[in-house]
Short mmCIF file of C-alpha atoms in Angstrom, two decimals:
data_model
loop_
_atom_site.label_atom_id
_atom_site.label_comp_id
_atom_site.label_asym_id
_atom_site.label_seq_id
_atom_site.Cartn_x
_atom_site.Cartn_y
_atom_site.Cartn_z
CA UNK A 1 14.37 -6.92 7.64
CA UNK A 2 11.94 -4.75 8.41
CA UNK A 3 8.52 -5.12 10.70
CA UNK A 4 5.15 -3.71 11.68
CA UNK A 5 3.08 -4.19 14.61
CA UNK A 6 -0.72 -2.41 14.27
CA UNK A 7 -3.60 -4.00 16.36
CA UNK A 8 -6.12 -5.72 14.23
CA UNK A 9 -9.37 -3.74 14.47
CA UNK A 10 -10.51 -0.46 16.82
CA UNK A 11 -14.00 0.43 16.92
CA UNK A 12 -15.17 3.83 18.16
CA UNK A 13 -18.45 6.09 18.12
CA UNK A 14 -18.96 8.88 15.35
CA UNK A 15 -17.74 12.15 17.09
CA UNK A 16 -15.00 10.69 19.13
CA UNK A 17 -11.35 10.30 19.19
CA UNK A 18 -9.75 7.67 18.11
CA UNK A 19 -5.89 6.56 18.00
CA UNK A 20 -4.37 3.75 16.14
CA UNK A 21 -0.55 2.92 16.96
CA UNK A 22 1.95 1.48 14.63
CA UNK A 23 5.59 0.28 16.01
CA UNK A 24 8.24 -1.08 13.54
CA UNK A 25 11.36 -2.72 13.78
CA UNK A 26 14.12 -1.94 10.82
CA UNK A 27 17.13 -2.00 9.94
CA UNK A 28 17.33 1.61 8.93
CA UNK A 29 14.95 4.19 9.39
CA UNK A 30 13.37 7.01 7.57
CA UNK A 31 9.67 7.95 7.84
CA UNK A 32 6.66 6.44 8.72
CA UNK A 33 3.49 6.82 6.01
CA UNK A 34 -0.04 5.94 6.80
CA UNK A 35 -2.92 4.94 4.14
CA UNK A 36 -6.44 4.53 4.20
CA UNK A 37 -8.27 1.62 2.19
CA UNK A 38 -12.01 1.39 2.60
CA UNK A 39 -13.70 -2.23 1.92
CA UNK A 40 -13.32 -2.79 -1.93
CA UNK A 41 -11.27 0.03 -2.55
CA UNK A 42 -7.86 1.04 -3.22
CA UNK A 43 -5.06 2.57 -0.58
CA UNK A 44 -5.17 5.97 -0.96
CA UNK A 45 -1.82 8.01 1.02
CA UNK A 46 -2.86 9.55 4.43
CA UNK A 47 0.91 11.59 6.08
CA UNK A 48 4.02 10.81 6.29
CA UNK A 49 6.13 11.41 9.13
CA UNK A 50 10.25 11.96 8.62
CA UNK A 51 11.18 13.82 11.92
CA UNK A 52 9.99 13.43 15.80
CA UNK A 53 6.63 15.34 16.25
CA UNK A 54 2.80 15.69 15.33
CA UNK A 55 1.65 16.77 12.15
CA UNK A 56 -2.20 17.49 11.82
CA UNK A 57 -3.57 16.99 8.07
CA UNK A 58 -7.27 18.28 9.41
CA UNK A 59 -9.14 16.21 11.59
CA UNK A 60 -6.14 13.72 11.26
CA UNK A 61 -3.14 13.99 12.79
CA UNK A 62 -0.05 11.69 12.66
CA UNK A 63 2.70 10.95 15.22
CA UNK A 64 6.12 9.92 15.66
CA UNK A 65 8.67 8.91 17.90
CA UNK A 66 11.64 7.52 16.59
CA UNK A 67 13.06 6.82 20.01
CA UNK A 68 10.44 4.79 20.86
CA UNK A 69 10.30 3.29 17.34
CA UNK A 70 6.45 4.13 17.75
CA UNK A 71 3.93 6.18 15.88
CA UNK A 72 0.23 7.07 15.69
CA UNK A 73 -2.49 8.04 13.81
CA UNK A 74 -4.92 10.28 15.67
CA UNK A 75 -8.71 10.20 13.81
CA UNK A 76 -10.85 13.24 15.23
CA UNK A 77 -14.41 13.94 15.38
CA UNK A 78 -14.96 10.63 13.93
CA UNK A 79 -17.55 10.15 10.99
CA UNK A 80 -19.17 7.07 9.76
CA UNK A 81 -17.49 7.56 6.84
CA UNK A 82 -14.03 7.17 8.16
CA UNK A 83 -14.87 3.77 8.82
CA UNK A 84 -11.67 1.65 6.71
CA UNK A 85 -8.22 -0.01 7.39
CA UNK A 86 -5.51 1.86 8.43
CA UNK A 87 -1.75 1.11 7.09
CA UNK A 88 1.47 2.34 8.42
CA UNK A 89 4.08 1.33 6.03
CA UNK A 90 8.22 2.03 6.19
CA UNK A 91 10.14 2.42 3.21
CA UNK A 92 13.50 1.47 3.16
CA UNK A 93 17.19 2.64 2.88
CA UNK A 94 17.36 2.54 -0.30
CA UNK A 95 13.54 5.03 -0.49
CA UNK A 96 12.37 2.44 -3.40
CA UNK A 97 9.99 0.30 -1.53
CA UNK A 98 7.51 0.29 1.17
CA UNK A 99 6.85 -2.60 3.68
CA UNK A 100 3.22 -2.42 5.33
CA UNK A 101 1.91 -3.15 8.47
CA UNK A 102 -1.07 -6.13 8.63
CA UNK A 103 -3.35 -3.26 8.82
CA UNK A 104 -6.15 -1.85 11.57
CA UNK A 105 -9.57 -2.07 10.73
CA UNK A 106 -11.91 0.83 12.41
CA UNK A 107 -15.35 0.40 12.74
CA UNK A 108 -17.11 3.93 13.34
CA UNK A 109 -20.37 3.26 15.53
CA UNK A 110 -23.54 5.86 15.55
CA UNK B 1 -5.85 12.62 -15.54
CA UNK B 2 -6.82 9.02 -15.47
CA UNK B 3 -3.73 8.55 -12.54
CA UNK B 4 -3.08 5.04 -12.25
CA UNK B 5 -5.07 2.60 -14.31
CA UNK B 6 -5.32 -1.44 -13.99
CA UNK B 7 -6.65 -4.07 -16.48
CA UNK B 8 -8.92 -6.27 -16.04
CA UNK B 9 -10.90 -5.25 -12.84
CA UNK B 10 -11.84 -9.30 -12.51
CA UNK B 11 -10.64 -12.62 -13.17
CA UNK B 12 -11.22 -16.26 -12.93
CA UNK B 13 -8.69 -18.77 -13.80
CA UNK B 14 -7.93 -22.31 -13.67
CA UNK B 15 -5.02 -23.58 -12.03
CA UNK B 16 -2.40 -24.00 -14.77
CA UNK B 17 -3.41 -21.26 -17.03
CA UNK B 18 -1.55 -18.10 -17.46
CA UNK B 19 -2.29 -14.21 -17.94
CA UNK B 20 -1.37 -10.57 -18.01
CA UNK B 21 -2.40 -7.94 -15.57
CA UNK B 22 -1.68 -4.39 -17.09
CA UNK B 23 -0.87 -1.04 -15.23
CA UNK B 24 -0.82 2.56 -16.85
CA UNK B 25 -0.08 5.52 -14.98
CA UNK B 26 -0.21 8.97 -17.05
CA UNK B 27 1.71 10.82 -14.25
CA UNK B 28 5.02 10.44 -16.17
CA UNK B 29 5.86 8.55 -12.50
CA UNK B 30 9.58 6.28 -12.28
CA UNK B 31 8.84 4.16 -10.25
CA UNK B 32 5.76 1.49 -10.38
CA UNK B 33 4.90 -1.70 -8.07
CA UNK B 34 2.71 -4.63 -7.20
CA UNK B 35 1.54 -5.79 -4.37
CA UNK B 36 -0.99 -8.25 -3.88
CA UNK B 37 -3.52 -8.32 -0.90
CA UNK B 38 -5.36 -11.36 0.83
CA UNK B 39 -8.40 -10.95 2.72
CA UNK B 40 -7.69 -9.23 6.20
CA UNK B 41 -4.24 -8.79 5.09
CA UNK B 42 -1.35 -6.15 4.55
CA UNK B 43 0.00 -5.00 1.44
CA UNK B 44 2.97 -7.37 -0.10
CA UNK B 45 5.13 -6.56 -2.67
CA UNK B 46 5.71 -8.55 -5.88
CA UNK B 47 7.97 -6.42 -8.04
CA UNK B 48 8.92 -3.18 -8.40
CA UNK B 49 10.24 -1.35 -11.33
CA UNK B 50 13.06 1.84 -10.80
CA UNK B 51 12.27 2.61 -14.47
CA UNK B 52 11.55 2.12 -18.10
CA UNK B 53 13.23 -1.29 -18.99
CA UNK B 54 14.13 -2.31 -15.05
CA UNK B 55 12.54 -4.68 -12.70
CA UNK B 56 13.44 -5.88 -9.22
CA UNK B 57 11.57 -8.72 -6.70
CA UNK B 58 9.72 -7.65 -4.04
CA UNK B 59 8.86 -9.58 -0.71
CA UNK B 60 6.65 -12.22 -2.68
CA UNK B 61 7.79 -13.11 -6.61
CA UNK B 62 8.01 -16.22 -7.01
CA UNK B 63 5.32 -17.44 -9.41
CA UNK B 64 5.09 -14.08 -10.79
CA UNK B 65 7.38 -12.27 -13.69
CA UNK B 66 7.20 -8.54 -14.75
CA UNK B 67 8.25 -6.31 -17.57
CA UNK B 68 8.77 -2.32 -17.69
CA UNK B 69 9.30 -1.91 -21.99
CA UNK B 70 7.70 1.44 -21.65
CA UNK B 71 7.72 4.43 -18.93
CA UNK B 72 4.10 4.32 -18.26
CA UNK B 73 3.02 0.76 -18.37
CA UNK B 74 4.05 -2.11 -15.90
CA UNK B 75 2.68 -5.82 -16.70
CA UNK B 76 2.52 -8.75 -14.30
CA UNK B 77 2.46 -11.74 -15.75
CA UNK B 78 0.99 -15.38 -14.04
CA UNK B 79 2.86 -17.76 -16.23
CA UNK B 80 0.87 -20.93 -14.84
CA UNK B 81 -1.73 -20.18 -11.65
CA UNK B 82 -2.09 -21.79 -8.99
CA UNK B 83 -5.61 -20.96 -6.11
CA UNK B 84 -3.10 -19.43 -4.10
CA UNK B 85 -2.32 -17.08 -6.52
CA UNK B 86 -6.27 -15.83 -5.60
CA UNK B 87 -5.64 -12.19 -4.37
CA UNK B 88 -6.70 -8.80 -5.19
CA UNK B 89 -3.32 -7.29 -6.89
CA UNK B 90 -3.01 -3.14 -6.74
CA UNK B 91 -0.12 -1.59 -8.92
CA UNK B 92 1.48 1.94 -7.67
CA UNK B 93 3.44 4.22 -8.26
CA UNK B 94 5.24 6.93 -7.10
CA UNK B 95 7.26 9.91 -8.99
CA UNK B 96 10.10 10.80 -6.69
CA UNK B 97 13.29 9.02 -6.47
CA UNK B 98 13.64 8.08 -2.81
CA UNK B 99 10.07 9.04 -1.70
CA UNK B 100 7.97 5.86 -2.30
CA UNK B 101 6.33 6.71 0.98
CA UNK B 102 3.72 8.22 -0.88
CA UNK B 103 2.40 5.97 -3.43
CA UNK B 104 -0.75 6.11 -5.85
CA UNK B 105 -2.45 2.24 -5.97
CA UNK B 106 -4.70 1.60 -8.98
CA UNK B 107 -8.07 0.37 -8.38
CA UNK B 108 -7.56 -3.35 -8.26
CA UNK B 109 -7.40 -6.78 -10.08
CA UNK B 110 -9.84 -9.40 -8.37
CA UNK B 111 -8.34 -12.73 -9.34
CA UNK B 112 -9.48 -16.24 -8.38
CA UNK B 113 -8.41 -19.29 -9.23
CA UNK B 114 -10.16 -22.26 -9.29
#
């Protein structure tokens, strides 16, 4: 089977730096995807991460270390409008599903 | 480019009754799911569909059944509800074989049921 740990809720100030981790458990593994789902809305796809590393999408950036079986997503210069839950989802061996973490709310203070 | 469509946006039910949700994507996409989503909660998946005319269960089906007849469309069907059956359910989809990391949701059924 195949799980995700990702703490509940992180609140931060607008203009900061914030960092939400994600570590998983699977039986196989091959990427790491995050998604970003304000209240009402819909998930909309954030990065995905196949290989060790950092890969910056703008003022996000995503991280992985599958030693570690660990991985990040790094929010910069924060805006009130990044306020949302934050997803890190596997998919697995076969590449035809994803499984999702519980989710990390962020709360984006003035 | 509509992307990926779901119908209705709300719902109320009574426990025992049955309905349809519908899902159309006009991204020519293979592969389509649903999840549902409780409050506070992760995504789970229901079904999933490879392609036109196949289905496959997901982490949560029972109490749900799903049909694929045509490329673009993918119903989920509530045979007889029960309240916790009361979710929001998202359909997705995603056009490469063995990339459903990165999936487009639709915007959302709201379903109760009383």
């Amino acid at each position: 089977g195949q799980s995700l740990e990702q703490p509940s809720e992180v609140t931060a100030v607008e203009g900061a730096i914030v960092q939400i981790n994600c570590t998983y458990q699977t039986s196989g593994f091959y990427g790491l995807s995050w998604y970003q789902q304000h209240d009402g809305g819909a998930p909309t796809f954030l990065s995905y991460n196949a290989l060790d590393g950092l890969e910056e999408t703008g003022r996000f950036s995503s991280f992985l270390s599958r030693s570690d079986s660990y991985g990040y997503l790094l929010l910069q210069e924060l805006q009130m409008k990044d306020s949302a839950s934050y997803f890190c989802a596997v998919p697995n061996n076969a590449g035809n599903m994803l499984t999702f973490g519980g989710g990390t709310r962020l709360m984006v203070k003035p | 480019n509509a992307g990926v469509t779901q119908t209705p946006k709300f719902r109320v039910l009574k426990t025992g009754q049955s309905m349809t949700l519908l899902c159309a994507q006009d991204m020519n996409h293979e592969y389509m799911y649903w999840y549902r989503q409780d409050p506070g909660m992760g995504l789970r998946l229901i079904h999933y569909s490879v392609g036109e005319g196949t289905t496959a269960k997901g982490e949560v089906p029972d109490g749900y059944n799903v049909s694929r007849l045509k490329k673009q469309n993918f119903l989920l069907g509530l045979e007889s509800a029960a309240p916790s059956q009361t979710s929001v359910y998202f359909c997705a989809s995603t056009a490469h074989v063995r990339a459903s990391y990165e999936q487009y949701f639709g915007p959302g059924t709201r379903l109760t049921v009383t």
